[in-house]
mmCIF file of C-alpha atoms in Angstrom:
data_model
loop_
_atom_site.group_PDB
_atom_site.id
_atom_site.type_symbol
_atom_site.label_atom_id
_atom_site.label_comp_id
_atom_site.label_asym_id
_atom_site.label_seq_id
_atom_site.Cartn_x
_atom_site.Cartn_y
_atom_site.Cartn_z
ATOM 1 C CA MET A 22 28.020 74.762 -109.122
ATOM 2 C CA HIS A 23 28.579 71.236 -110.428
ATOM 3 C CA ILE A 24 32.086 72.159 -111.593
ATOM 4 C CA VAL A 25 33.005 73.587 -108.185
ATOM 5 C CA LEU A 26 31.858 70.386 -106.467
ATOM 6 C CA ALA A 27 33.722 68.254 -109.002
ATOM 7 C CA VAL A 28 36.970 70.178 -108.580
ATOM 8 C CA ALA A 29 36.681 70.003 -104.788
ATOM 9 C CA CYS A 30 36.158 66.228 -104.949
ATOM 10 C CA ILE A 31 39.107 65.767 -107.309
ATOM 11 C CA VAL A 32 41.376 67.844 -105.066
ATOM 12 C CA LEU A 33 40.255 65.857 -102.019
ATOM 13 C CA ALA A 34 41.001 62.547 -103.746
ATOM 14 C CA VAL A 35 44.400 63.672 -105.038
ATOM 15 C CA VAL A 36 45.399 64.961 -101.588
ATOM 16 C CA ALA A 37 44.448 61.608 -100.057
ATOM 17 C CA LEU A 38 46.523 59.724 -102.633
ATOM 18 C CA VAL A 39 49.526 62.017 -102.215
ATOM 19 C CA LYS A 40 49.359 61.668 -98.427
ATOM 20 C CA CYS A 41 49.098 57.869 -98.681
ATOM 21 C CA LEU A 42 52.081 57.240 -100.950
ATOM 22 C CA PRO A 43 54.989 58.223 -98.647
ATOM 23 C CA LYS A 44 53.640 56.451 -95.544
ATOM 24 C CA ASN A 45 55.571 53.556 -94.038
ATOM 25 C CA ALA A 46 53.815 50.259 -94.809
ATOM 26 C CA ASP A 47 54.585 48.909 -91.330
ATOM 27 C CA MET A 48 52.576 51.678 -89.663
ATOM 28 C CA PHE A 49 49.383 50.384 -91.279
ATOM 29 C CA PHE A 50 49.957 46.991 -89.623
ATOM 30 C CA VAL A 51 50.962 48.507 -86.273
ATOM 31 C CA GLN A 52 47.843 50.694 -86.161
ATOM 32 C CA ASN A 53 45.620 47.735 -87.134
ATOM 33 C CA LYS A 54 44.509 49.326 -90.408
ATOM 34 C CA ARG A 55 44.346 47.556 -93.754
ATOM 35 C CA THR A 56 47.537 47.329 -95.813
ATOM 36 C CA LYS A 57 49.214 50.224 -97.548
ATOM 37 C CA GLY A 58 48.447 48.576 -100.895
ATOM 38 C CA PHE A 59 44.753 48.511 -100.039
ATOM 39 C CA TRP A 60 44.672 52.199 -99.126
ATOM 40 C CA THR A 61 46.815 53.204 -102.097
ATOM 41 C CA GLY A 62 44.381 51.352 -104.346
ATOM 42 C CA MET A 63 41.409 52.863 -102.563
ATOM 43 C CA THR A 64 42.671 56.436 -102.862
ATOM 44 C CA GLY A 65 43.802 55.827 -106.448
ATOM 45 C CA GLY A 66 40.347 54.484 -107.201
ATOM 46 C CA ALA A 67 38.881 57.597 -105.616
ATOM 47 C CA VAL A 68 40.892 59.743 -108.035
ATOM 48 C CA VAL A 69 39.667 57.672 -110.986
ATOM 49 C CA LEU A 70 36.037 57.815 -109.836
ATOM 50 C CA THR A 71 36.123 61.571 -109.346
ATOM 51 C CA LEU A 72 37.696 62.069 -112.767
ATOM 52 C CA ILE A 73 35.001 59.893 -114.359
ATOM 53 C CA GLY A 74 32.374 61.919 -112.513
ATOM 54 C CA PHE A 75 33.983 65.178 -113.617
ATOM 55 C CA LEU A 76 34.082 64.115 -117.248
ATOM 56 C CA GLY A 77 30.451 63.052 -117.040
ATOM 57 C CA ILE A 78 31.018 59.593 -118.480
ATOM 58 C CA GLY A 79 27.742 57.777 -118.032
ATOM 59 C CA PRO A 80 24.572 58.852 -116.267
ATOM 60 C CA PHE A 81 26.039 58.530 -112.777
ATOM 61 C CA GLY A 82 28.524 61.412 -112.765
ATOM 62 C CA LEU A 83 27.447 62.898 -109.442
ATOM 63 C CA LEU A 84 27.334 59.466 -107.814
ATOM 64 C CA PHE A 85 30.918 58.781 -108.906
ATOM 65 C CA LEU A 86 32.039 62.157 -107.569
ATOM 66 C CA LEU A 87 30.491 61.562 -104.175
ATOM 67 C CA ALA A 88 31.711 57.959 -103.935
ATOM 68 C CA GLY A 89 35.271 59.052 -104.673
ATOM 69 C CA ALA A 90 35.036 61.870 -102.152
ATOM 70 C CA CYS A 91 33.759 59.460 -99.489
ATOM 71 C CA MET A 92 36.600 57.014 -100.143
ATOM 72 C CA ALA A 93 39.193 59.768 -99.860
ATOM 73 C CA SER A 94 37.538 61.241 -96.767
ATOM 74 C CA VAL A 95 37.654 57.923 -94.914
ATOM 75 C CA TYR A 96 41.390 57.734 -95.518
ATOM 76 C CA LEU A 97 42.013 61.355 -94.529
ATOM 77 C CA ALA A 98 39.827 61.290 -91.410
ATOM 78 C CA ASP A 99 40.664 57.862 -89.979
ATOM 79 C CA VAL A 100 43.695 56.174 -91.492
ATOM 80 C CA ASN A 101 46.049 59.077 -92.194
ATOM 81 C CA PRO A 102 46.137 60.401 -88.604
ATOM 82 C CA ALA A 103 46.698 56.873 -87.278
ATOM 83 C CA VAL A 104 49.609 56.016 -89.569
ATOM 84 C CA SER A 105 51.293 59.417 -89.393
ATOM 85 C CA GLY A 106 53.189 58.434 -86.280
ATOM 86 C CA LYS A 107 52.108 61.532 -84.405
ATOM 87 C CA PRO A 108 50.510 61.148 -80.969
ATOM 88 C CA ASP A 109 46.859 61.981 -80.536
ATOM 89 C CA SER A 110 46.105 65.501 -79.392
ATOM 90 C CA PHE A 111 43.573 64.350 -76.801
#
């Protein structure tokens, strides 16, 4: 069960990083989000945290997994739709 959760968190973090990299840096400013560098660092940090959690380095493996998943989820749920340049569906 722990391995399934860890793999899901790693995939979530990698998807967030891959979606962040090709975005136009100006869209972050236009949509009043933090800079592209901030979000690239945040999603990259999420990948690192989930990998540390997966490898079980230290006593806080599950905490690192969940922290990385939360960081990636914030990007995917809030920032990515805003900077994609697509109009809202509502």
